[in-house]
Coordinates of C-alpha atoms and ligand atoms in Angstrom, one line a residue:
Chain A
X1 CA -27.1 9.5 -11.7
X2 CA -29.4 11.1 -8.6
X3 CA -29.2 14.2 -11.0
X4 CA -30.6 12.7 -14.0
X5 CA -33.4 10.6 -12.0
X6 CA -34.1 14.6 -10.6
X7 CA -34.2 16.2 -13.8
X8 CA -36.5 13.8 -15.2
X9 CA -38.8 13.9 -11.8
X10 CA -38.4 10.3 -10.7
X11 CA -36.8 11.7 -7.7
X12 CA -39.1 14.5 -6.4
X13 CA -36.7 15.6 -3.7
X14 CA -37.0 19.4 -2.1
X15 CA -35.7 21.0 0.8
X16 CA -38.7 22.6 2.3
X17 CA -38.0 20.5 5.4
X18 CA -34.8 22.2 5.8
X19 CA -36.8 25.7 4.8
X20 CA -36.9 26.7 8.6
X21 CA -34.9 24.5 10.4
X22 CA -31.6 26.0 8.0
X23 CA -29.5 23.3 8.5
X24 CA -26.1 23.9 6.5
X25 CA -24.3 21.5 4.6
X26 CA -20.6 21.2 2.6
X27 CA -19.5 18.2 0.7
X28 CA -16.4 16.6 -0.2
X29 CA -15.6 16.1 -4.0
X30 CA -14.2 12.2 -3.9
X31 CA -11.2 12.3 -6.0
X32 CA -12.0 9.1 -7.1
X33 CA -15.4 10.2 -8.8
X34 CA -14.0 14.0 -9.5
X35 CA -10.4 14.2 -10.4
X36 CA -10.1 10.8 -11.5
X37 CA -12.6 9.8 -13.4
X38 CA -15.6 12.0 -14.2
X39 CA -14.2 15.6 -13.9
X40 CA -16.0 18.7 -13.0
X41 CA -19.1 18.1 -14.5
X42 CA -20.2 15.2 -11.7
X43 CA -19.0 18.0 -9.1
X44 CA -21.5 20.1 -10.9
X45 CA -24.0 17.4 -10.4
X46 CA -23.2 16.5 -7.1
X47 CA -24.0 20.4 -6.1
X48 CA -27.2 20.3 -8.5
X49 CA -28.1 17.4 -6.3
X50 CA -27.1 18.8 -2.9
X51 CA -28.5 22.2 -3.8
X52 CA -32.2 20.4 -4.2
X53 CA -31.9 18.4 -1.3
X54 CA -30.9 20.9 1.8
X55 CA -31.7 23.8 -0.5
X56 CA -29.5 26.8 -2.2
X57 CA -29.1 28.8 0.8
X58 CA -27.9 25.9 2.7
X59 CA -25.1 24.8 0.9
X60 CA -21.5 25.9 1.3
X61 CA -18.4 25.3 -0.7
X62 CA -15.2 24.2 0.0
X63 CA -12.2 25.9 -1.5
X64 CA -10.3 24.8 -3.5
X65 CA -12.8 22.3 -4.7
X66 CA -14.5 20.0 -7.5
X67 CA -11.2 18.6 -9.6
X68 CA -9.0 21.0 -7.5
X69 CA -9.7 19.8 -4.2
X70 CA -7.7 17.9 -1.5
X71 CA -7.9 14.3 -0.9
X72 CA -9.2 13.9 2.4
X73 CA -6.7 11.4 3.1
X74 CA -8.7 8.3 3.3
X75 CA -7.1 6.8 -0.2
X76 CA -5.1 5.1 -1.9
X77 CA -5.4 2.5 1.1
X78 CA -4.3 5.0 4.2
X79 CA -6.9 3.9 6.2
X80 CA -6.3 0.3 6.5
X81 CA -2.8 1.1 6.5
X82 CA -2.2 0.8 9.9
X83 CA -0.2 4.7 9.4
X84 CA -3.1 6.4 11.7
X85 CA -1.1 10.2 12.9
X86 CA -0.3 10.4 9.4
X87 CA -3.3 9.7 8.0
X88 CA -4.8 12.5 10.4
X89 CA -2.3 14.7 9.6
X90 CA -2.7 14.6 5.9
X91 CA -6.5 15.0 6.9
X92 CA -5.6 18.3 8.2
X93 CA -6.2 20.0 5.5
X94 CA -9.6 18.6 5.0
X95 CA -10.7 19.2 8.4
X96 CA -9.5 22.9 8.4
X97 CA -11.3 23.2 5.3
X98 CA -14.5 21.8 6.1
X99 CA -14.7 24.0 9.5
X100 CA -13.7 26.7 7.6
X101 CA -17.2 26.8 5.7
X102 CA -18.9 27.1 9.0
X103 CA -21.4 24.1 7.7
X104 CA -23.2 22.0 10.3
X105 CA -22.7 18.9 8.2
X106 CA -20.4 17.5 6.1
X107 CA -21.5 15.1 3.2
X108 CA -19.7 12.7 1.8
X109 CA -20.6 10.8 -1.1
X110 CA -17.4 8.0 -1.6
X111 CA -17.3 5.4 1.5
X112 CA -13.4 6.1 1.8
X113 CA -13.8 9.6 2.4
X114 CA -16.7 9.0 4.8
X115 CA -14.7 6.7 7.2
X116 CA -12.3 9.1 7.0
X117 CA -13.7 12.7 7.7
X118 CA -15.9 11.0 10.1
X119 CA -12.8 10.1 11.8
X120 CA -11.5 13.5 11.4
X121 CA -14.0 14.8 13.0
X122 CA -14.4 12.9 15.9
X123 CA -10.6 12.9 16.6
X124 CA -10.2 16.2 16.7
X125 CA -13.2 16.9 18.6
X126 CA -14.8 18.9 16.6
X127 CA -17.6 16.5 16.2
X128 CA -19.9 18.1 13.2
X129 CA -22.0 14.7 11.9
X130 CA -20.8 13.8 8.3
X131 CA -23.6 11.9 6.5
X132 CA -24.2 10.2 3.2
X133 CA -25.6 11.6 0.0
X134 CA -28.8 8.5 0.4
X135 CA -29.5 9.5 3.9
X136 CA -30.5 13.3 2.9
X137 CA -32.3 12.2 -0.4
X138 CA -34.5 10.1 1.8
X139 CA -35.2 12.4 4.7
X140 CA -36.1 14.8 1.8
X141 CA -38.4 12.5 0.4
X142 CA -39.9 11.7 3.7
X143 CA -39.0 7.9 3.5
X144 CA -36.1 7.5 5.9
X145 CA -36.5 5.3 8.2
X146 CA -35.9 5.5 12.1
X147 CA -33.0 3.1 12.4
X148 CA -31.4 4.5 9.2
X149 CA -30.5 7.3 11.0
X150 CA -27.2 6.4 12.9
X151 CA -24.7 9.7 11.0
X152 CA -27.8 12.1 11.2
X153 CA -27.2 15.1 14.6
X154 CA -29.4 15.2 17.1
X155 CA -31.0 18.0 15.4
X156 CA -32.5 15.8 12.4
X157 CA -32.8 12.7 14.0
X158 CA -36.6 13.3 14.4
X159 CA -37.3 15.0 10.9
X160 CA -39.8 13.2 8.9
X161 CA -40.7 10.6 10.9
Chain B
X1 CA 32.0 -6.5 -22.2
X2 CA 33.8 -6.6 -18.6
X3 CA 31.7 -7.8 -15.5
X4 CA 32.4 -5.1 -13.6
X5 CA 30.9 -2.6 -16.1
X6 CA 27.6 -4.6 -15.8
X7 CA 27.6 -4.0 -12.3
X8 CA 28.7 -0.8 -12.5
X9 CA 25.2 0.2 -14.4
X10 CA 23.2 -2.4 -12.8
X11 CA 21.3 -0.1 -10.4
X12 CA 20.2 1.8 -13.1
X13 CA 19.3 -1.2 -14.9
X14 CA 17.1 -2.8 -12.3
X15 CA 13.7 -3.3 -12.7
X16 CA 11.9 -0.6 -10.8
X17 CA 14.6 1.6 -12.7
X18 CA 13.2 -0.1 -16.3
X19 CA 9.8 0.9 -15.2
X20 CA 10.3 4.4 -14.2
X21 CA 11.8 4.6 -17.6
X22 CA 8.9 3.1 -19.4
X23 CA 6.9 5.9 -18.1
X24 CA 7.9 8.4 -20.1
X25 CA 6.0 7.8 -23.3
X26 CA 2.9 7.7 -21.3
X27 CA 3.7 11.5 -20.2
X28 CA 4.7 10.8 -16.8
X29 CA 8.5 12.4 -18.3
X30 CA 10.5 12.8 -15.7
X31 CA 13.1 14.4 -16.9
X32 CA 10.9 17.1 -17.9
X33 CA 10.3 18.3 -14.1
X34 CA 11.1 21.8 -13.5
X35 CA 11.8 21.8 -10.0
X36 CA 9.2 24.2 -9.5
X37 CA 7.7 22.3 -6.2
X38 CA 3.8 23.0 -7.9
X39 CA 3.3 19.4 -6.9
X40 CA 4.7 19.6 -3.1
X41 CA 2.7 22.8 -2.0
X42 CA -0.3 21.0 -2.6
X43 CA 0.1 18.2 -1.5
X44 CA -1.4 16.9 2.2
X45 CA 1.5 14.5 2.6
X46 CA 4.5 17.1 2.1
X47 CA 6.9 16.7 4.7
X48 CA 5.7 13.3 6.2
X49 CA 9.0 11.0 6.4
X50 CA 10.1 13.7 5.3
X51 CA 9.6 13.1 1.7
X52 CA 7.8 15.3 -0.9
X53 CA 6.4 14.8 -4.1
X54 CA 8.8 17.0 -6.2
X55 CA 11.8 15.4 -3.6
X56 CA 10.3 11.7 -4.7
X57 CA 10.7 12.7 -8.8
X58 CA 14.4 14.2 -8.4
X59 CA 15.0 11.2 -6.4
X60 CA 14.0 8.8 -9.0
X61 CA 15.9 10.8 -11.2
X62 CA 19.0 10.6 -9.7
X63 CA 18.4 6.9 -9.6
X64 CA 18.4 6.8 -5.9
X65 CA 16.7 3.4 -5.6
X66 CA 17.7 2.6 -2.0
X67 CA 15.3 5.7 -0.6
X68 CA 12.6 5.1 -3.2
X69 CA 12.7 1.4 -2.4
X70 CA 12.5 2.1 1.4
X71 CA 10.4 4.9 2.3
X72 CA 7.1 4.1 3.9
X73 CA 6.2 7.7 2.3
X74 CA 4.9 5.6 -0.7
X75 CA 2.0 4.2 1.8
X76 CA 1.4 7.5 3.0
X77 CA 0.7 9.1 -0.5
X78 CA -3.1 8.6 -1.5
X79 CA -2.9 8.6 -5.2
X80 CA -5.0 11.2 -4.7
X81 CA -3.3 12.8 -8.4
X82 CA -3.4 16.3 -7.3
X83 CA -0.2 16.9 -8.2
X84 CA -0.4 15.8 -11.8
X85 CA -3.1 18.3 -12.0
X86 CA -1.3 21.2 -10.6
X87 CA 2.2 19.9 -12.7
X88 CA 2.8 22.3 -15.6
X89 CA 4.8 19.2 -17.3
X90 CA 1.8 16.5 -16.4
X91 CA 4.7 14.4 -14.4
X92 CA 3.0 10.9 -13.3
X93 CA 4.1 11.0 -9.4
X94 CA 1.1 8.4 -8.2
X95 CA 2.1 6.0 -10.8
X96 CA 5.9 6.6 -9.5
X97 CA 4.4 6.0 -6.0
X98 CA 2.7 2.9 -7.5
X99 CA 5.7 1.2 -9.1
X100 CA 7.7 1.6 -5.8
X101 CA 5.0 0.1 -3.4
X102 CA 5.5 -3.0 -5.9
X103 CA 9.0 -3.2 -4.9
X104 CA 7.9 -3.8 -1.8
X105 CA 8.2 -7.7 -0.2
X106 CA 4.5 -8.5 0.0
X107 CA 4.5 -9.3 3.4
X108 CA 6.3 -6.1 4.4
X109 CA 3.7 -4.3 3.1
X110 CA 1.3 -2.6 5.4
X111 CA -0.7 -5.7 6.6
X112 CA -4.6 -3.9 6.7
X113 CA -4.1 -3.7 3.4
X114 CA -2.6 -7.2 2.7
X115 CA -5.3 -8.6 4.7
X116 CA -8.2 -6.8 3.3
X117 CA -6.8 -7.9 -0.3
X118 CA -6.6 -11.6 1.2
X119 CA -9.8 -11.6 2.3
X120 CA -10.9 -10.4 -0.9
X121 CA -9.3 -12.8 -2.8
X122 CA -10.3 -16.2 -0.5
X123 CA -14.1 -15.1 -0.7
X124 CA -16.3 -15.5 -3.9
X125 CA -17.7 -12.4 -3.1
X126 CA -14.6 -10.3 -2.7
X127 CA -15.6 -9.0 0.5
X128 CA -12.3 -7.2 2.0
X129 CA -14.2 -8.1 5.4
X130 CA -13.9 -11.7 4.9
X131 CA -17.8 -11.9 4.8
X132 CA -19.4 -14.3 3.2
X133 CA -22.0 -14.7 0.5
X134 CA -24.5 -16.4 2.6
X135 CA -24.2 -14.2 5.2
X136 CA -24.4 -11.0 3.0
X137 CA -27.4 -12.9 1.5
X138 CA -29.0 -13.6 5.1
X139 CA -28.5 -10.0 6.2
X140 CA -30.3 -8.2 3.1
X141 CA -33.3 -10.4 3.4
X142 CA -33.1 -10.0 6.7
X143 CA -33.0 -6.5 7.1
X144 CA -35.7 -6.2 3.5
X145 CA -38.3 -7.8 5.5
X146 CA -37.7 -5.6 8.5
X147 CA -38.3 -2.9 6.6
X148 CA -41.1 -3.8 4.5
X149 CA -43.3 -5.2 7.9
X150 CA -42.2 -2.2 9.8
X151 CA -42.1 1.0 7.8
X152 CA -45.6 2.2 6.4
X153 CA -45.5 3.0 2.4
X154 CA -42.5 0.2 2.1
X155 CA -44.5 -3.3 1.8
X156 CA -42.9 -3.8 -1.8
X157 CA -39.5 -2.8 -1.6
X158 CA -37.0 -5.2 -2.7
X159 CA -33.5 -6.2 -2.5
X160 CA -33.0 -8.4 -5.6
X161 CA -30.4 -11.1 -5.3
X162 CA -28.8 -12.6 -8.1
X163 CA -31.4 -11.6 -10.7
X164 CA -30.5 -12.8 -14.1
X165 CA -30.8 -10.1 -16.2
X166 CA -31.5 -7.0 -14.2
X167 CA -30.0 -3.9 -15.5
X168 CA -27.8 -3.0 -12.9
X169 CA -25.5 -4.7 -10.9
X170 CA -25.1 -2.7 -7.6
X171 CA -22.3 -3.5 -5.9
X172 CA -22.3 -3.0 -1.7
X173 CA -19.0 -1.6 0.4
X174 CA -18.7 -4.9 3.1
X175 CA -18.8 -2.4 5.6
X176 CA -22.4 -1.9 5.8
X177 CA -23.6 -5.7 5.7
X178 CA -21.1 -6.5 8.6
X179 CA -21.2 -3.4 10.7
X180 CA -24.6 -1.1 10.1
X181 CA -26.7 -3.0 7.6
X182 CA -30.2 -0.4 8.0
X183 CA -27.5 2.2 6.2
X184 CA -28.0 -0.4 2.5
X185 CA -31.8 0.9 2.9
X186 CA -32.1 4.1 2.0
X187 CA -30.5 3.1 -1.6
X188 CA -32.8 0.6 -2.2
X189 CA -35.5 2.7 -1.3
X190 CA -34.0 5.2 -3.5
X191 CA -33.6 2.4 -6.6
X192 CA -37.4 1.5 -5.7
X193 CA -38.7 4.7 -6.1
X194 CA -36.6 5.4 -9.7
X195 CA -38.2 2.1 -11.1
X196 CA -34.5 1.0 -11.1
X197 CA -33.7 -2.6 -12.7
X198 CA -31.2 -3.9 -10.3
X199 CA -29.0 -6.9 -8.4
X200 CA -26.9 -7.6 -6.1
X201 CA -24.7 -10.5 -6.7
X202 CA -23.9 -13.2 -4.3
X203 CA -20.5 -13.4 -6.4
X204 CA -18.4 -10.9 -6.5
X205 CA -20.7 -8.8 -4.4
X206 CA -18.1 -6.7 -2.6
X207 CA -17.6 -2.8 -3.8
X208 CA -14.0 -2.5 -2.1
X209 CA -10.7 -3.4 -3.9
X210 CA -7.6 -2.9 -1.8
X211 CA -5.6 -5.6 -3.9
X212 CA -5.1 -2.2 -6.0
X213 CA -3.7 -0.3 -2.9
X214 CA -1.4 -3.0 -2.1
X215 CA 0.0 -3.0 -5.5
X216 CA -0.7 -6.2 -6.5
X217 CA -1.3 -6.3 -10.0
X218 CA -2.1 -10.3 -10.4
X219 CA -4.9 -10.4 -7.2
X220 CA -6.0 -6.9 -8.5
X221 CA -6.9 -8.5 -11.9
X222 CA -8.1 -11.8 -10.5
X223 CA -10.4 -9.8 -8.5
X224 CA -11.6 -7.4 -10.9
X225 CA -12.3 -10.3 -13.3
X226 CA -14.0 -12.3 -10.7
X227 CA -16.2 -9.2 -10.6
X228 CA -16.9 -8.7 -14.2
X229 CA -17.4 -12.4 -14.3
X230 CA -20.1 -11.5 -11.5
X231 CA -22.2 -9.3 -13.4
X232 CA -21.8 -10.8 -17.1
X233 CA -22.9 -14.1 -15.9
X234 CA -25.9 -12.4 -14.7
X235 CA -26.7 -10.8 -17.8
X236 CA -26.2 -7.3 -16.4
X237 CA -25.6 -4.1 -18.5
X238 CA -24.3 -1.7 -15.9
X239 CA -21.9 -2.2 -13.4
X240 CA -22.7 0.2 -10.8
X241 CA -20.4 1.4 -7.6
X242 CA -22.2 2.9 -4.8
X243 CA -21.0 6.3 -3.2
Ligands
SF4_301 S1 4.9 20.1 -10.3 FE1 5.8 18.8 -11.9 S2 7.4 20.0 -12.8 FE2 6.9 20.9 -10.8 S3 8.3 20.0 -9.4 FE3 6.5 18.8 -9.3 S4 6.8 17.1 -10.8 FE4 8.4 18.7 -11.2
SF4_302 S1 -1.0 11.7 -5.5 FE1 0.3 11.5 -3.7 S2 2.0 12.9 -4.1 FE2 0.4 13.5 -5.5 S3 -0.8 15.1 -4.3 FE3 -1.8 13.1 -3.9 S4 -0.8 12.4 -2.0 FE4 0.6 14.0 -2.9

């Protein structure tokens, strides 16, 4: 849905705030949205989307990814399961994959996977923000607002204010 | 016929068996596993209680009910369906995984999830956070004139409520009213600037459903239908689920 507002210019998001600050960004395909539902072409989309917003040169894929990829173990109902080691230790995967890319940030569009990997990466210390698809189409477009902020680093907190 | 012979295929007979069976026509065959363990090596929760994907299908073929029955693997498995894409045979382990969570006594089941699906089903918005429909109300007007006396450039956003009509019908995740409400904004500053139609609902409001995770068919549908209910009565044409 971003994607089609952005084709047809209702969303006039770039990423020339991110042009010198080269803040890098992955994101996690939601099964939910990817495998088990729409397919590959919403992963498709979701990169068109993340490509405009932080810019092509910012962006860095997982692998495997799109319909291939691995849950990030906050499904199903793991994370009000009350099973917490496991549902770290199935995260594994994620996490080694995300720091893997290298990427600053980790985006993550579903609200299961974003409890989760923000978990994930608090847990194991390795502390990399993980932010919602909204936040970064509104600091692109210069209306987010200072409270709004809380998953943004340090290093963004102040961009566009 | 005997009594003992009854008993003697009984097991086979039960119910979970019956609906293992009745998989096969929708192409969750499971006789037509190959063993070939595509399934287990990509799967996260391989070797948790130690239990695997391709160990769960020979399992279920061999009709050993007492380990599918008991093995808190089945909550550990996301129904993520990875390993129905990698299967060259298209075997249906999440729905496997699905019918024996079922077997489950309710209240063994894990009890987040119980209680999240509780909550969900005793409030008329389905919040899995128990919140209600006045307070969700409260908190979006709330924080929408916040925003629009505060931020420069946002005097005339809204956060419809219950607007008959309106072409979507957004639903929220409970977690943001109840725990960081400024995180609804930038969405509806999105929706604002799109020229979106939209509504929230103060029935049926609630994104979350984790009646589904529990495996509780009857709550599942009585929630799902208290949601389509939701967005009919207001004369919505899209349903929509946020991120
Ligand atoms: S991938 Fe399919 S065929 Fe192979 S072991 Fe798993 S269920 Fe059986
Ligand atoms: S659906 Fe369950 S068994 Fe299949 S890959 Fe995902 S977690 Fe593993």
């Amino acid at each position: 849905m971003y994607a089609r507002w952005i084709r047809e210019g209702k969303l006039p998001v770039n990423s020339d705030w991110n042009k010198d600050l080269g803040v890098t960004f992955t994101v996690q395909d939601p099964c939910q949205l990817v495998r088990k539902s729409l397919g590959n072409p919403v992963a498709e989309d979701l990169r068109f989307v993340v490509r405009s917003v932080v810019g092509d040169d910012n962006f860095i894929d997982m692998w495997p990814n799109k319909s291939n990829n691995y849950c990030c173990g906050g499904g199903g109902g793991f994370l009000q399961s009350g099973y917490s080691d496991e549902r770290r230790a199935y995260g594994r995967i994620k996490l080694d994959q995300i720091l893997h890319t290298k990427a600053d940030y980790c985006i993550a569009p579903c609200h299961n996977c974003h409890s989760q990997i923000h978990d994930l990466s608090e847990h194991s210390g390795a502390n990399f923000p993980v932010v919602h698809l909204w936040t970064l189409i509104c600091l692109s477009l210069g209306i987010l607002g200072e409270n709004e902020r809380e998953y943004l680093g340090d290093d963004l907190k102040e961009v566009g204010l | 016929m005997g009594e003992t012979t009854v008993l003697a295929v009984e097991p086979k007979q039960s119910e979970l068996m019956k609906k293992i069976k009745d998989l096969l026509p929708e192409g969750g065959n499971l006789n037509m596993c190959l063993a070939c363990g595509a399934c287990s090596s990509g799967c996260p929760a391989t070797g948790m209680e130690g239990m695997d994907p391709r160990k769960f299908v020979r399992l279920a073929l061999l009709g050993q009910e007492e380990v599918l029955r008991s093995t808190p693997w089945v909550w550990m498995c996301t129904m993520c369906r990875r390993c129905i894409h990698a299967c060259p045979m298209g075997v249906d382990i999440p729905q496997l995984v699905y019918l024996c969570r079922q077997t489950w006594a309710r209240e063994d089941r894990p009890k987040g999830i119980l209680g999240s699906c509780e909550q969900a089903l005793n409030t008329p918005g389905n919040s899995a956070m128990g919140a209600s429909s006045e307070d969700f109300k409260f908190v979006v007007e709330d924080v929408l004139e916040e925003v629009r006396e505060g931020q420069p450039g946002q005097e005339n956003l809204v956060a419809p409520i219950d607007k008959q009509g309106a072409y979507y019908f957004l639903n929220q995740n409970s977690r943001e009213p109840v725990t960081e409400p400024d995180e609804m904004v930038p969405l509806w500053k999105i929706l604002s600037l799109v020229g979106a139609d939209w509504t929230y609902g103060t029935k049926g409001w609630a994104a979350e459903n984790y009646c589904m995770f529990l495996a509780d068919d009857d709550a599942w549908e009585t929630v799902v239908r208290n949601k389509a209910k939701a967005v009919e009565d207001l004369g919505c044409k899209v349903w929509l689920n946020t991120e």
